[in-house]
């Protein structure tokens, strides 16, 4: 029953919100965000706890302000995502302003493949739609399998409607396909600030240890593709902002595990820069740091294996 209700609510969002005038959708998003924030549920409390690591000198009042702004940013993501399939190509192309995009376009022109790695900042779906629309470049990504299965199917259909090839996050099955796309000179985009497998890489992140996916670094090593961190943020305008950071190079020395660790740490450092600048746009409502996680029986697995 809970799964059916969840699927129905998302379906209602996609069918109804996209028909609303944009100002009405914005007001609805803020109203929902403020209502959820006031209830102080688990997600809001976890967001506030995570933000306390990002802004360690923040007072309780400042953290509350940040978490409220964070929920508004999170609901802006959802309102935009529900409406994206109905946006014109011009609206999508004008919906993002990217700094240093030459790192991406030059990498694609070189023909060796590019991996874009992003944290959960602002609206990564809009960024993906901008790539397929403004840059006219298709790409492949990976999506976590959601429950119920019908909800996962909705997300896949939604992202494919925006021009993305979506692979399920199921063990190592996606890795080979991603590698083939890169060797053919293609583009792969991965949200990469939270590990969903047993093979994540431990990194220092805002002063403590977290685990992030090994996949982006491994793909770059095995295919010769360029690895580019990307960060996104909102400001007071309707246009989202973004930055393509300089490439993360493959170290010249070390074994695969050591290279993967160094590259993933470099990604984490780039993510931290963007998150520190715009903490209210980091949509991390789950546990991330190892100190906050429940003990896992698979922690003995070696980092650096494909996932």
Coordinates of N, CA and C in Angstrom, one line a residue, residues 124-236:
X124 N 20.4 18.5 -10.9 CA 21.2 17.8 -11.8 C 20.5 17.3 -13.1
X125 N 19.1 17.1 -12.9 CA 18.3 16.7 -14.1 C 18.3 17.9 -15.1
X126 N 18.1 19.1 -14.6 CA 18.1 20.3 -15.5 C 19.4 20.4 -16.2
X127 N 20.5 20.2 -15.4 CA 21.8 20.2 -16.0 C 22.0 19.2 -17.2
X128 N 21.4 18.0 -16.9 CA 21.5 17.0 -17.9 C 20.7 17.4 -19.2
X129 N 19.5 17.9 -18.9 CA 18.6 18.3 -20.1 C 19.3 19.5 -20.8
X130 N 20.1 20.3 -20.1 CA 20.8 21.4 -20.8 C 21.9 20.8 -21.7
X131 N 22.6 19.8 -21.2 CA 23.6 19.2 -22.0 C 23.0 18.6 -23.3
X132 N 21.9 17.9 -23.2 CA 21.3 17.3 -24.4 C 20.7 18.3 -25.3
X133 N 20.3 19.4 -24.8 CA 19.6 20.5 -25.6 C 20.5 21.5 -26.1
X134 N 21.2 22.2 -25.2 CA 22.1 23.3 -25.5 C 23.3 22.8 -26.3
X135 N 23.9 21.8 -25.7 CA 25.2 21.2 -26.4 C 24.9 20.2 -27.4
X136 N 23.6 19.7 -27.5 CA 23.2 18.7 -28.4 C 24.0 17.5 -28.3
X137 N 24.3 17.1 -27.0 CA 25.2 15.9 -26.7 C 24.4 14.9 -25.9
X138 N 24.1 13.7 -26.4 CA 23.5 12.7 -25.6 C 24.5 12.2 -24.6
X139 N 24.0 11.6 -23.5 CA 24.9 11.0 -22.5 C 24.3 9.8 -21.8
X140 N 25.1 9.1 -21.1 CA 24.6 7.9 -20.3 C 24.8 8.2 -18.9
X141 N 23.8 7.7 -18.1 CA 23.9 7.9 -16.6 C 23.4 6.6 -16.0
X142 N 23.4 6.6 -14.6 CA 23.0 5.4 -13.8 C 22.0 5.9 -12.8
X143 N 21.0 5.2 -12.6 CA 19.9 5.5 -11.6 C 19.8 4.4 -10.6
X144 N 19.7 4.8 -9.4 CA 19.4 3.8 -8.3 C 18.0 3.2 -8.5
X145 N 17.9 1.9 -8.3 CA 16.6 1.2 -8.4 C 15.8 1.6 -7.2
X146 N 14.6 2.2 -7.5 CA 13.7 2.7 -6.5 C 12.6 1.7 -6.3
X147 N 12.0 1.7 -5.1 CA 10.8 0.9 -4.9 C 9.6 1.9 -4.7
X148 N 8.5 1.5 -5.3 CA 8.2 0.3 -6.1 C 8.8 0.4 -7.5
X149 N 8.8 -0.7 -8.1 CA 9.4 -0.8 -9.5 C 8.7 0.2 -10.4
X150 N 7.4 0.4 -10.2 CA 6.7 1.4 -11.1 C 7.3 2.8 -11.0
X151 N 7.7 3.1 -9.8 CA 8.3 4.5 -9.6 C 9.7 4.6 -10.3
X152 N 10.5 3.5 -10.2 CA 11.7 3.5 -10.9 C 11.5 3.6 -12.4
X153 N 10.5 3.0 -12.9 CA 10.2 3.1 -14.3 C 9.8 4.5 -14.7
X154 N 9.1 5.2 -13.8 CA 8.7 6.6 -14.1 C 9.9 7.4 -14.2
X155 N 10.9 7.2 -13.3 CA 12.1 8.0 -13.3 C 12.9 7.8 -14.6
X156 N 13.0 6.5 -15.0 CA 13.7 6.2 -16.2 C 13.1 6.8 -17.4
X157 N 11.7 6.7 -17.5 CA 11.0 7.2 -18.7 C 11.2 8.8 -18.7
X158 N 11.1 9.4 -17.5 CA 11.3 10.8 -17.4 C 12.6 11.3 -17.9
X159 N 13.7 10.6 -17.4 CA 15.0 11.0 -17.8 C 15.3 10.7 -19.3
X160 N 14.8 9.6 -19.8 CA 15.0 9.3 -21.2 C 14.2 10.3 -22.0
X161 N 13.1 10.8 -21.6 CA 12.4 11.8 -22.3 C 13.2 13.1 -22.5
X162 N 14.2 13.3 -21.6 CA 15.1 14.5 -21.6 C 16.3 14.2 -22.5
X163 N 16.4 13.0 -23.0 CA 17.6 12.7 -23.9 C 18.7 11.9 -23.3
X164 N 18.4 11.3 -22.1 CA 19.5 10.6 -21.4 C 19.3 9.1 -21.6
X165 N 20.4 8.3 -21.7 CA 20.4 6.9 -21.6 C 20.6 6.5 -20.1
X166 N 19.6 5.7 -19.6 CA 19.6 5.5 -18.1 C 19.9 4.0 -17.9
X167 N 20.9 3.7 -17.1 CA 21.2 2.3 -16.8 C 20.9 2.1 -15.3
X168 N 20.4 0.9 -14.9 CA 20.1 0.6 -13.5 C 21.4 0.4 -12.7
X169 N 21.4 0.9 -11.5 CA 22.5 0.7 -10.6 C 22.4 -0.7 -9.9
X170 N 22.8 -1.7 -10.6 CA 22.7 -3.1 -10.1 C 24.1 -3.7 -10.2
X171 N 24.8 -3.7 -9.1 CA 26.1 -4.4 -9.1 C 27.0 -3.8 -10.1
X172 N 27.8 -4.6 -10.8 CA 28.7 -4.1 -11.8 C 28.2 -4.1 -13.2
X173 N 26.9 -4.4 -13.4 CA 26.4 -4.6 -14.7 C 26.5 -3.3 -15.6
X174 N 26.4 -2.1 -15.0 CA 26.4 -0.9 -15.7 C 27.8 -0.5 -16.1
X175 N 28.8 -0.9 -15.4 CA 30.2 -0.4 -15.6 C 30.7 -0.7 -17.0
X176 N 30.5 -1.9 -17.5 CA 30.9 -2.3 -18.8 C 30.3 -1.4 -19.9
X177 N 29.0 -1.1 -19.8 CA 28.3 -0.3 -20.8 C 28.9 1.1 -20.7
X178 N 29.1 1.7 -19.5 CA 29.6 3.0 -19.4 C 31.0 3.1 -20.0
X179 N 31.8 2.1 -19.8 CA 33.2 2.0 -20.4 C 33.1 2.0 -21.9
X180 N 32.2 1.2 -22.5 CA 32.1 1.2 -23.9 C 31.6 2.6 -24.5
X181 N 30.7 3.2 -23.8 CA 30.3 4.6 -24.3 C 31.5 5.5 -24.3
X182 N 32.3 5.5 -23.3 CA 33.4 6.4 -23.2 C 34.5 6.1 -24.2
X183 N 34.8 4.8 -24.4 CA 35.8 4.4 -25.4 C 35.3 4.9 -26.8
X184 N 34.0 5.0 -27.0 CA 33.5 5.5 -28.3 C 33.5 7.0 -28.4
X185 N 34.0 7.7 -27.3 CA 34.1 9.1 -27.3 C 32.8 9.8 -26.7
X186 N 32.0 9.0 -26.0 CA 30.8 9.5 -25.5 C 30.9 10.2 -24.1
X187 N 29.8 10.6 -23.6 CA 29.7 11.4 -22.3 C 29.0 10.5 -21.3
X188 N 29.5 10.5 -20.1 CA 28.9 9.8 -19.0 C 28.7 10.8 -17.9
X189 N 27.5 10.9 -17.3 CA 27.3 11.8 -16.1 C 26.9 11.0 -14.9
X190 N 27.5 11.2 -13.8 CA 27.3 10.4 -12.6 C 27.1 11.3 -11.4
X191 N 26.1 11.2 -10.6 CA 26.0 11.8 -9.3 C 26.8 11.0 -8.3
X192 N 27.8 11.6 -7.7 CA 28.9 10.8 -7.1 C 29.4 11.3 -5.7
X193 N 28.5 11.8 -4.9 CA 28.9 12.2 -3.6 C 28.4 11.3 -2.5
X194 N 27.7 10.2 -2.9 CA 27.2 9.3 -1.9 C 27.4 7.9 -2.4
X195 N 28.0 7.0 -1.7 CA 28.3 5.6 -2.1 C 27.0 4.8 -1.9
X196 N 26.6 4.1 -2.9 CA 25.5 3.2 -2.9 C 25.9 1.7 -2.9
X197 N 27.1 1.4 -2.8 CA 27.6 0.0 -2.9 C 28.6 -0.3 -1.8
X198 N 29.1 -1.5 -1.9 CA 30.1 -1.9 -0.9 C 31.5 -1.6 -1.3
X199 N 31.7 -0.9 -2.3 CA 33.0 -0.7 -2.9 C 33.5 0.7 -2.9
X200 N 32.9 1.6 -2.1 CA 33.2 3.0 -2.1 C 34.6 3.3 -1.6
X201 N 35.0 4.5 -1.9 CA 36.4 4.9 -1.5 C 36.2 5.9 -0.3
X202 N 37.0 5.7 0.7 CA 37.0 6.6 1.9 C 37.7 7.9 1.5
X203 N 37.1 9.0 1.8 CA 37.7 10.3 1.6 C 37.5 11.2 2.8
X204 N 38.3 12.2 2.9 CA 38.1 13.2 3.9 C 37.2 14.3 3.3
X205 N 36.2 14.6 4.0 CA 35.1 15.4 3.5 C 34.6 16.3 4.7
X206 N 34.9 17.6 4.6 CA 34.6 18.5 5.7 C 35.0 18.0 7.0
X207 N 36.3 17.6 7.0 CA 37.0 17.2 8.3 C 36.7 15.9 8.8
X208 N 35.9 15.0 8.2 CA 35.6 13.7 8.6 C 35.6 12.7 7.5
X209 N 35.5 11.4 7.8 CA 35.6 10.4 6.7 C 34.2 10.1 6.2
X210 N 34.1 10.1 4.8 CA 32.9 9.6 4.1 C 33.3 8.6 3.1
X211 N 32.4 8.0 2.5 CA 32.6 7.1 1.4 C 31.9 7.5 0.1
X212 N 32.7 7.6 -1.0 CA 32.2 8.0 -2.3 C 32.5 7.0 -3.3
X213 N 31.7 7.0 -4.4 CA 31.8 5.9 -5.4 C 33.2 5.9 -6.1
X214 N 33.7 4.7 -6.4 CA 34.9 4.5 -7.1 C 34.7 4.6 -8.6
X215 N 33.5 4.5 -9.1 CA 33.2 4.4 -10.5 C 33.8 5.5 -11.4
X216 N 33.6 6.8 -11.0 CA 34.2 7.8 -11.9 C 35.7 7.7 -12.1
X217 N 36.4 7.5 -11.0 CA 37.9 7.4 -11.2 C 38.3 6.2 -11.9
X218 N 37.6 5.0 -11.7 CA 37.9 3.8 -12.4 C 37.6 3.9 -13.9
X219 N 36.5 4.5 -14.2 CA 36.2 4.7 -15.6 C 37.2 5.5 -16.3
X220 N 37.7 6.6 -15.7 CA 38.7 7.5 -16.3 C 40.0 6.7 -16.5
X221 N 40.4 5.9 -15.5 CA 41.6 5.1 -15.6 C 41.5 4.1 -16.7
X222 N 40.4 3.4 -16.8 CA 40.3 2.2 -17.7 C 40.1 2.6 -19.2
X223 N 39.5 3.8 -19.4 CA 39.1 4.2 -20.7 C 39.9 5.4 -21.3
X224 N 40.7 6.1 -20.4 CA 41.4 7.3 -20.9 C 40.5 8.5 -21.0
X225 N 39.3 8.4 -20.5 CA 38.3 9.5 -20.5 C 38.7 10.6 -19.6
X226 N 38.3 11.8 -19.9 CA 38.5 13.0 -19.0 C 37.6 12.9 -17.9
X227 N 38.0 13.2 -16.7 CA 37.2 13.2 -15.5 C 37.0 14.7 -15.0
X228 N 35.8 15.2 -15.0 CA 35.5 16.6 -14.7 C 34.5 16.7 -13.6
X229 N 34.8 17.3 -12.5 CA 33.9 17.6 -11.4 C 33.0 18.8 -11.9
X230 N 31.7 18.7 -11.5 CA 30.8 19.8 -11.8 C 30.0 20.2 -10.5
X231 N 29.8 21.4 -10.3 CA 29.0 21.9 -9.2 C 27.9 22.8 -9.7
X232 N 26.8 22.8 -9.0 CA 25.6 23.6 -9.4 C 25.1 24.4 -8.3
X233 N 24.4 25.5 -8.5 CA 23.8 26.2 -7.4 C 22.7 27.1 -8.0
X234 N 21.8 27.6 -7.1 CA 20.7 28.5 -7.4 C 21.1 29.9 -6.8
X235 N 20.6 30.9 -7.5 CA 20.7 32.3 -6.9 C 19.2 32.8 -6.9
X236 N 19.1 34.1 -6.8 CA 17.7 34.7 -6.8 C 17.1 34.7 -8.2

